[in-house]
CSV table of C-alpha atoms and ligand atoms in Angstrom, one decimal:
chain,number,residue,atom,x,y,z
A,1471,MET,CA,86.8,87.9,120.8
A,1472,VAL,CA,87.9,84.6,118.9
A,1473,PHE,CA,90.6,86.7,116.6
A,1474,PHE,CA,93.5,86.3,119.4
A,1475,GLU,CA,92.4,82.7,120.2
A,1476,GLU,CA,93.5,81.5,116.8
A,1477,GLU,CA,97.0,80.6,115.5
A,1478,VAL,CA,98.5,83.4,113.0
A,1479,ASP,CA,100.0,83.3,110.1
A,1480,CYS,CA,103.8,83.6,111.2
A,1481,GLY,CA,104.3,81.2,113.8
A,1482,THR,CA,103.6,78.7,116.5
A,1483,LYS,CA,100.3,78.7,118.5
A,1484,LEU,CA,100.2,82.0,120.7
A,1485,GLY,CA,101.2,82.1,124.2
A,1486,ASP,CA,101.9,85.4,125.6
A,1487,VAL,CA,100.1,87.4,123.3
A,1488,THR,CA,100.6,90.7,125.3
A,1489,GLY,CA,104.4,90.5,123.8
A,1490,SER,CA,105.9,90.9,127.7
A,1491,GLY,CA,107.8,88.2,127.3
A,1492,HIS,CA,111.7,88.9,127.9
A,1493,ALA,CA,113.8,89.8,124.5
A,1494,ARG,CA,115.6,86.8,123.7
A,1495,PRO,CA,119.4,87.6,121.8
A,1496,ALA,CA,118.9,87.6,118.0
A,1497,ASP,CA,122.1,85.7,117.6
A,1498,MET,CA,122.1,82.3,119.4
A,1499,SER,CA,121.5,79.8,116.9
A,1500,SER,CA,121.6,76.5,118.2
A,1501,PRO,CA,118.4,74.1,117.7
A,1502,SER,CA,116.4,75.0,120.9
A,1503,THR,CA,117.3,79.1,121.0
A,1504,SER,CA,115.9,78.8,117.4
A,1505,ASP,CA,113.0,77.6,118.3
A,1506,ALA,CA,112.8,79.7,121.2
A,1507,GLN,CA,113.1,82.5,118.3
A,1508,LYS,CA,110.4,81.1,116.4
A,1509,THR,CA,108.0,81.2,119.3
A,1510,ARG,CA,109.1,84.5,120.3
A,1511,HIS,CA,108.6,85.9,116.9
A,1512,ALA,CA,104.9,84.3,116.4
A,1513,GLU,CA,104.1,86.0,120.0
A,1514,LEU,CA,105.6,89.3,119.1
A,1515,CYS,CA,103.6,89.0,115.2
A,1516,ALA,CA,100.2,87.9,117.5
A,1517,ALA,CA,101.1,91.2,120.2
A,1518,LEU,CA,101.7,93.8,117.4
A,1519,ALA,CA,98.4,92.4,115.3
A,1520,LYS,CA,96.5,93.0,118.7
A,1521,HIS,CA,97.6,96.3,119.6
A,1522,ASN,CA,97.0,97.4,115.7
A,1523,HIS,CA,93.7,96.1,116.5
A,1524,ALA,CA,93.3,97.8,119.7
A,1525,TYR,CA,94.6,100.8,118.5
A,1526,TYR,CA,92.7,100.9,115.2
A,1527,VAL,CA,89.4,98.7,114.9
A,1528,LEU,CA,88.8,99.5,118.7
A,1529,ASP,CA,89.5,102.7,119.1
A,1530,ALA,CA,91.0,101.6,122.3
A,1531,PRO,CA,95.0,101.8,122.5
A,1532,SER,CA,96.1,98.7,124.3
A,1533,VAL,CA,99.8,99.9,124.7
A,1534,THR,CA,101.8,103.1,124.7
A,1535,ASP,CA,103.8,104.0,121.4
A,1536,ALA,CA,107.0,103.1,123.2
A,1537,GLU,CA,105.8,99.5,124.5
A,1538,TYR,CA,104.9,98.9,120.5
A,1539,ASP,CA,107.9,100.2,119.1
A,1540,ARG,CA,110.2,97.6,121.8
A,1541,LEU,CA,108.1,94.8,120.8
A,1542,PHE,CA,108.6,96.3,117.3
A,1543,ASN,CA,112.6,96.7,117.8
A,1544,GLU,CA,112.4,93.0,118.9
A,1545,LEU,CA,110.6,91.6,115.6
A,1546,ARG,CA,112.7,93.2,113.5
A,1547,ASP,CA,116.2,91.8,115.5
A,1548,ILE,CA,114.9,88.4,114.9
A,1549,GLU,CA,113.9,88.5,111.6
A,1550,GLU,CA,116.9,90.3,110.8
A,1551,ALA,CA,119.0,87.2,112.9
A,1552,ARG,CA,116.3,84.4,111.0
A,1553,PRO,CA,115.5,86.0,107.6
A,1554,GLU,CA,113.6,82.6,106.7
A,1555,LEU,CA,111.1,83.7,109.9
A,1556,VAL,CA,109.5,86.8,108.0
A,1557,THR,CA,106.3,86.2,106.0
A,1558,PRO,CA,104.5,88.6,104.1
A,1559,GLU,CA,102.1,88.7,107.1
A,1560,SER,CA,104.9,89.7,109.7
A,1561,PRO,CA,104.2,93.7,110.9
A,1562,THR,CA,107.7,94.7,109.8
A,1563,GLN,CA,106.4,94.1,106.4
A,1564,ARG,CA,104.2,97.2,106.4
A,1565,VAL,CA,106.7,99.8,105.5
A,1566,GLY,CA,106.1,99.2,102.0
A,1567,ALA,CA,107.1,97.4,98.8
A,1568,LYS,CA,109.6,98.5,96.1
A,1569,PRO,CA,107.9,101.3,93.6
A,1570,ARG,CA,106.6,100.2,90.6
A,1571,GLU,CA,106.1,101.1,86.9
A,1572,GLY,CA,102.4,101.6,86.9
A,1573,PHE,CA,99.2,99.2,88.1
A,1574,VAL,CA,98.1,96.4,86.6
A,1575,LYS,CA,94.7,96.0,86.1
A,1576,VAL,CA,92.3,93.4,88.1
A,1577,THR,CA,89.0,92.4,86.1
A,1578,ARG,CA,86.4,91.4,89.2
A,1579,GLY,CA,83.7,88.5,88.9
A,1580,VAL,CA,81.2,90.6,90.9
A,1581,ARG,CA,81.3,94.6,89.8
A,1582,MET,CA,80.8,96.8,92.4
A,1583,TYR,CA,78.1,98.9,92.3
A,1584,SER,CA,77.2,102.6,93.1
A,1585,LEU,CA,74.4,103.9,94.9
A,1586,GLY,CA,71.5,105.5,94.0
A,1587,ASN,CA,70.9,109.0,96.2
A,1588,ALA,CA,67.9,110.5,98.2
A,1589,TYR,CA,67.8,114.5,99.0
A,1590,ASP,CA,64.9,114.6,100.3
A,1591,SER,CA,61.2,112.9,101.7
A,1592,ASP,CA,60.1,112.5,98.5
A,1593,ASP,CA,63.3,110.3,97.2
A,1594,LEU,CA,63.3,108.2,100.5
A,1595,ALA,CA,59.4,107.9,100.4
A,1596,ASP,CA,60.2,106.5,96.4
A,1597,PHE,CA,63.1,104.3,97.5
A,1598,ASP,CA,61.4,102.5,100.7
A,1599,ARG,CA,57.8,102.1,98.5
A,1600,ARG,CA,59.9,100.1,96.1
A,1601,VAL,CA,61.4,97.9,98.2
A,1602,ARG,CA,58.5,97.3,100.2
A,1603,GLU,CA,56.6,96.3,96.8
A,1604,ALA,CA,58.8,94.2,95.6
A,1605,LEU,CA,58.8,92.1,98.7
A,1606,GLY,CA,55.5,92.4,99.5
A,1607,VAL,CA,55.9,93.9,102.8
A,1608,ASP,CA,53.9,97.0,105.1
A,1609,GLU,CA,57.1,97.6,106.5
A,1610,ALA,CA,60.9,96.8,105.2
A,1611,LEU,CA,63.8,96.3,108.0
A,1612,TYR,CA,66.5,98.2,107.3
A,1613,VAL,CA,70.2,99.3,108.6
A,1614,CYS,CA,71.4,102.5,108.4
A,1615,GLU,CA,74.7,103.7,108.4
A,1616,PRO,CA,77.2,106.4,108.1
A,1617,LYS,CA,78.4,107.3,104.1
A,1618,ILE,CA,82.5,107.8,104.5
A,1619,ASP,CA,84.0,110.1,102.4
A,1620,GLY,CA,87.1,108.2,100.7
A,1621,ALA,CA,88.3,106.4,98.0
A,1622,SER,CA,86.4,102.4,97.7
A,1623,ILE,CA,88.4,99.5,97.6
A,1624,GLU,CA,87.8,95.9,97.4
A,1625,VAL,CA,90.1,93.4,99.6
A,1626,THR,CA,90.3,89.7,99.3
A,1627,TYR,CA,91.6,87.3,101.8
A,1628,GLN,CA,92.1,83.4,100.9
A,1629,GLY,CA,93.4,80.9,103.4
A,1630,GLY,CA,93.3,83.6,106.0
A,1631,LYS,CA,95.3,85.7,104.9
A,1632,MET,CA,95.0,88.8,102.7
A,1633,VAL,CA,95.9,88.3,99.1
A,1634,LEU,CA,94.6,91.2,96.8
A,1635,ALA,CA,93.2,94.9,97.2
A,1636,SER,CA,92.0,96.6,94.0
A,1637,THR,CA,90.4,100.2,93.5
A,1638,ARG,CA,87.1,100.5,92.2
A,1639,GLY,CA,87.8,102.0,88.6
A,1640,ASP,CA,85.1,101.6,85.9
A,1641,GLY,CA,83.2,99.0,89.1
A,1642,GLN,CA,84.3,96.4,86.7
A,1643,VAL,CA,87.7,96.8,86.4
A,1644,GLY,CA,90.0,98.1,88.8
A,1645,GLU,CA,93.5,98.2,89.5
A,1646,ASP,CA,96.3,96.1,91.6
A,1647,VAL,CA,97.0,97.9,94.7
A,1648,THR,CA,97.8,95.4,97.1
A,1649,ALA,CA,101.1,96.4,97.3
A,1650,ASN,CA,99.9,99.7,98.9
A,1651,VAL,CA,97.0,98.4,101.2
A,1652,ARG,CA,99.2,96.5,102.9
A,1653,THR,CA,100.7,99.1,104.8
A,1654,ILE,CA,97.6,100.4,106.1
A,1655,ARG,CA,98.1,99.1,109.7
A,1656,ALA,CA,94.2,99.1,110.4
A,1657,LEU,CA,94.0,96.2,108.0
A,1658,PRO,CA,94.7,92.9,109.4
A,1659,LEU,CA,97.0,90.6,106.8
A,1660,THR,CA,95.6,87.6,108.4
A,1661,ILE,CA,92.5,86.5,109.7
A,1662,PRO,CA,91.3,83.6,111.5
A,1663,ASP,CA,88.9,81.9,108.6
A,1664,THR,CA,90.2,80.3,105.9
A,1665,ARG,CA,87.3,81.2,103.4
A,1666,THR,CA,87.4,83.8,101.3
A,1667,PHE,CA,86.2,87.0,101.9
A,1668,THR,CA,85.9,89.5,99.0
A,1669,LEU,CA,85.6,92.9,101.0
A,1670,ARG,CA,84.4,96.0,99.8
A,1671,GLY,CA,85.0,99.7,102.1
A,1672,GLU,CA,86.4,102.4,102.1
A,1673,ILE,CA,90.0,104.1,102.6
A,1674,PHE,CA,89.8,107.1,104.2
A,1675,ILE,CA,92.2,109.6,106.5
A,1676,TYR,CA,91.3,111.2,109.5
A,1677,GLY,CA,90.8,115.2,109.3
A,1678,ALA,CA,93.1,116.0,111.7
A,1679,ASP,CA,95.9,113.9,110.0
A,1680,LEU,CA,95.0,115.3,106.6
A,1681,ASP,CA,95.3,119.1,108.0
A,1682,ALA,CA,99.1,117.7,109.8
A,1683,ILE,CA,99.7,115.9,106.1
A,1684,ASN,CA,99.1,119.5,104.0
A,1685,GLU,CA,101.2,121.3,106.3
A,1686,THR,CA,103.9,119.3,105.7
A,1687,ARG,CA,103.5,120.0,102.3
A,1688,VAL,CA,102.6,123.2,102.0
A,1689,ALA,CA,105.9,123.5,103.8
A,1690,SER,CA,107.8,121.6,101.2
A,1691,GLY,CA,106.5,123.8,98.4
A,1692,GLU,CA,103.8,121.2,97.4
A,1693,ALA,CA,99.9,121.7,96.5
A,1694,PRO,CA,97.6,120.5,100.0
A,1695,PHE,CA,94.9,117.5,99.1
A,1696,ALA,CA,91.8,119.6,99.1
A,1697,ASN,CA,89.5,117.2,101.0
A,1698,PRO,CA,90.5,114.0,102.8
A,1699,ARG,CA,88.9,111.8,99.8
A,1700,ASN,CA,91.8,113.4,97.7
A,1701,ALA,CA,94.3,112.5,100.2
A,1702,ALA,CA,92.8,108.7,100.3
A,1703,SER,CA,92.9,108.3,96.7
A,1704,GLY,CA,96.2,110.0,96.0
A,1705,SER,CA,98.2,108.0,98.7
A,1706,LEU,CA,96.4,104.5,97.4
A,1707,ARG,CA,97.6,105.3,93.7
A,1708,LEU,CA,101.2,106.4,94.7
A,1709,LEU,CA,103.8,104.3,92.4
A,1710,ASP,CA,105.7,104.1,95.5
A,1711,PRO,CA,104.5,101.7,98.5
A,1712,ARG,CA,107.0,103.1,100.9
A,1713,LEU,CA,105.2,106.4,100.6
A,1714,SER,CA,101.7,105.0,100.6
A,1715,ALA,CA,103.1,103.9,104.2
A,1716,GLN,CA,103.8,107.2,105.7
A,1717,ARG,CA,100.1,108.4,105.2
A,1718,PRO,CA,97.6,107.8,107.8
A,1719,LEU,CA,95.2,105.5,105.7
A,1720,ARG,CA,92.3,103.7,107.5
A,1721,VAL,CA,89.9,101.6,106.8
A,1722,TYR,CA,86.1,100.7,107.1
A,1723,PHE,CA,84.6,97.6,105.5
A,1724,TYR,CA,80.9,97.8,104.8
A,1725,ASP,CA,80.1,95.0,102.2
A,1726,LEU,CA,81.2,91.0,101.6
A,1727,VAL,CA,80.5,89.5,98.2
A,1728,GLU,CA,80.2,85.6,99.8
A,1729,ARG,CA,76.8,85.0,101.5
A,1730,HIS,CA,78.7,84.4,104.8
A,1731,PHE,CA,75.7,85.9,106.4
A,1732,GLU,CA,72.3,85.8,106.4
A,1733,SER,CA,71.9,89.7,107.2
A,1734,HIS,CA,74.1,93.3,106.7
A,1735,GLU,CA,73.9,93.4,110.6
A,1736,ALA,CA,75.3,89.8,110.8
A,1737,MET,CA,78.0,90.7,108.6
A,1738,LEU,CA,79.1,93.9,109.9
A,1739,ASP,CA,79.5,91.5,113.6
A,1740,GLY,CA,80.9,89.0,111.7
A,1741,LEU,CA,83.6,90.8,110.3
A,1742,LEU,CA,84.2,93.0,113.8
A,1743,ALA,CA,85.0,89.4,115.2
A,1744,LEU,CA,87.2,88.1,112.8
A,1745,GLY,CA,89.0,91.6,113.3
A,1746,LEU,CA,88.3,93.3,110.6
A,1747,PRO,CA,88.0,97.4,111.3
A,1748,THR,CA,84.1,98.4,110.9
A,1749,HIS,CA,82.6,101.9,111.4
A,1750,ARG,CA,80.5,100.6,114.4
A,1751,ALA,CA,78.0,103.4,113.6
A,1752,GLN,CA,75.3,101.0,112.2
A,1753,LYS,CA,71.7,100.9,113.8
A,1754,LYS,CA,68.7,98.4,112.7
A,1755,CYS,CA,65.7,100.6,111.7
A,1756,ALA,CA,62.0,99.0,111.2
A,1757,GLY,CA,60.5,101.3,108.5
A,1758,LEU,CA,61.1,104.0,106.8
A,1759,GLU,CA,60.6,106.3,110.0
A,1760,ALA,CA,63.1,104.8,112.1
A,1761,ALA,CA,65.6,105.5,109.1
A,1762,LYS,CA,64.6,109.2,108.8
A,1763,ALA,CA,65.1,109.1,112.6
A,1764,TYR,CA,68.8,107.4,112.3
A,1765,ILE,CA,69.5,110.7,109.5
A,1766,ALA,CA,68.1,112.9,111.7
A,1767,THR,CA,70.8,111.8,115.1
A,1768,PHE,CA,73.3,111.0,112.5
A,1769,ASP,CA,73.1,115.0,111.2
A,1770,LYS,CA,73.9,116.4,115.0
A,1771,THR,CA,76.7,114.2,115.9
A,1772,ARG,CA,78.8,113.1,112.6
A,1773,THR,CA,81.0,116.2,113.0
A,1774,GLU,CA,81.8,115.2,116.3
A,1775,LEU,CA,83.3,112.1,114.2
A,1776,PRO,CA,87.0,112.3,113.6
A,1777,TYR,CA,86.6,111.1,109.6
A,1778,GLU,CA,84.1,113.0,107.0
A,1779,THR,CA,80.9,111.4,106.1
A,1780,ASP,CA,78.6,113.0,103.4
A,1781,GLY,CA,75.1,111.2,104.1
A,1782,VAL,CA,73.6,107.8,105.4
A,1783,VAL,CA,73.3,105.0,103.4
A,1784,ILE,CA,70.2,102.9,103.9
A,1785,LYS,CA,70.4,99.2,103.1
A,1786,LEU,CA,68.0,96.3,103.2
A,1787,ASP,CA,69.4,94.1,106.5
A,1788,ASP,CA,68.2,90.8,104.8
A,1789,ILE,CA,70.8,89.3,102.6
A,1790,GLY,CA,68.7,87.2,100.3
A,1791,ALA,CA,65.9,89.3,100.1
A,1792,ARG,CA,67.9,91.6,98.9
A,1793,GLU,CA,68.3,89.4,95.2
A,1794,THR,CA,63.9,89.8,94.7
A,1795,VAL,CA,64.4,93.3,95.1
A,1796,GLY,CA,67.3,93.8,92.6
A,1797,PHE,CA,69.8,96.1,90.9
A,1798,THR,CA,69.6,98.6,88.0
A,1799,SER,CA,72.5,98.8,85.8
A,1800,ARG,CA,74.4,101.2,88.2
A,1801,ALA,CA,73.2,100.5,91.3
A,1802,PRO,CA,71.2,98.3,93.5
A,1803,LYS,CA,67.5,99.1,94.4
A,1804,TRP,CA,67.6,97.2,97.7
A,1805,ALA,CA,69.9,100.5,98.6
A,1806,THR,CA,70.0,104.4,98.6
A,1807,ALA,CA,72.6,107.3,100.1
A,1808,TRP,CA,70.5,110.3,101.7
A,1809,LYS,CA,73.1,112.6,101.0
A,1810,TYR,CA,73.6,115.8,103.3
A,1811,ALA,CA,73.6,119.1,102.2
A,1812,PRO,CA,77.5,120.0,100.9
A,1813,GLU,CA,79.1,122.3,103.6
A,1814,THR,CA,80.1,125.3,102.2
A,1815,ALA,CA,82.1,127.9,103.7
A,1816,GLN,CA,82.8,131.7,102.8
A,1817,THR,CA,85.9,133.1,101.8
A,1818,ARG,CA,86.3,136.9,102.2
A,1819,LEU,CA,88.7,138.2,99.5
A,1820,LEU,CA,91.1,140.6,100.6
A,1821,SER,CA,93.1,142.0,97.6
A,1822,ILE,CA,94.3,140.9,94.1
A,1823,THR,CA,97.8,141.9,93.1
A,1824,CYS,CA,98.4,141.8,89.7
A,1825,ASP,CA,102.4,141.0,88.2
A,1826,VAL,CA,103.0,142.3,84.9
A,1827,GLY,CA,105.6,139.5,83.2
A,1828,ARG,CA,108.7,140.1,81.6
A,1829,THR,CA,107.6,139.9,78.4
A,1830,GLY,CA,104.8,142.0,78.9
B,908,LIG,S1,77.1,100.4,99.8
B,908,LIG,C1,76.3,97.7,96.3
B,908,LIG,N1,77.8,101.4,101.7
B,908,LIG,O1,79.7,105.0,98.1
B,908,LIG,C2,76.5,98.6,97.7
B,908,LIG,N2,78.9,102.8,100.3
B,908,LIG,O2,77.9,105.8,95.4
B,908,LIG,C3,77.7,99.7,97.2
B,908,LIG,N3,80.1,104.8,100.0
B,908,LIG,O3,81.8,104.0,95.9
B,908,LIG,C4,78.2,100.7,98.3
B,908,LIG,N4,79.9,104.6,102.7
B,908,LIG,O4,82.4,103.7,98.0
B,908,LIG,C5,78.5,102.0,100.5
B,908,LIG,N5,78.8,102.3,104.3
B,908,LIG,C6,78.7,102.9,102.7
B,908,LIG,C7,79.3,103.5,102.1
B,908,LIG,C8,79.6,103.3,100.7
B,908,LIG,C9,81.0,104.9,101.3
B,908,LIG,C10,80.8,105.0,99.0
B,908,LIG,C11,81.0,103.4,98.2
B,908,LIG,C12,81.0,104.0,96.8
B,908,LIG,C13,79.9,105.2,96.6
B,908,LIG,C14,78.8,104.9,96.1
């Protein structure tokens, strides 16, 4: 993986990215010590970014919580002694900026589209036929992937740094939630590629994390979130990013505005190689029958995933060919969302108590 061989923004070339080097006292200030602190600062930034990546992107923790905290505290001590070393990309800055009065509107150059839905085999066959007819082929190559039940987000990286995050809004105009999104540990604040990346994806929350949040909310008299989607979008739009920082939000990217890749699969692989989180559940499907097989298999396994999904998105793999297939006014014709029937739960009403108020 290329990610950790590159220079990380908050310092010099990486040496010991495991972060296991010895802590140096933060209050010594001779020039050589300063340089040593600068180097150590860069090492710690890289080590913490690497551990976040292992935990949130690869689902393979590389360090204990205690060791993570030790590294984090060492970094914080250095920054307290040397405030000039603090950059917006430092892991210490994930605690959240000061609250704001409201959100600034962001008008995007390329609007965020919705997806058309397919509810049965006929809908799927219609979708596939239209794609094949537009391309003049007998069989189209698709990529199938989970439809994640969260809140859509656009995140832009420029010069290797995360510079902007905005909500979907009406597709064309969203709201600037950069300060909130910066607190999401799953999101790298730097990537080892200086080109512009305008990424689209989903902010979501694990079901188990939602249960824990709801328990705390109910205990303190607040209404619980009805579902992970509400929890994710509510947390994203908190005016105080310090509160967003306390919500265990996650993100997966599934779309890129710029044409840095020729196919959807190459794009997903490319993002992952840059350290950007993707769902890693995609499958290339040659033709409609293969896509249907993915849908059937995914339906059996999706409840085992720690996050909620409400369908499968089927996308034409060839990004160049998508232009030929085109868009309707609100959705691409080269993709569709297969929707599973919503889960229903039955509640047995045990009793109703009526109170008569003071005024009768
Ligand atoms: S692709 C032009 N892929 O579903 C491409 N969307 O109604 C449009 N969503 O608001 C989106 N998982 O936030 C795409 N794997 C996925 C998705 C996905 C969830 C959401 C997205 C959008 C909605 C579409």
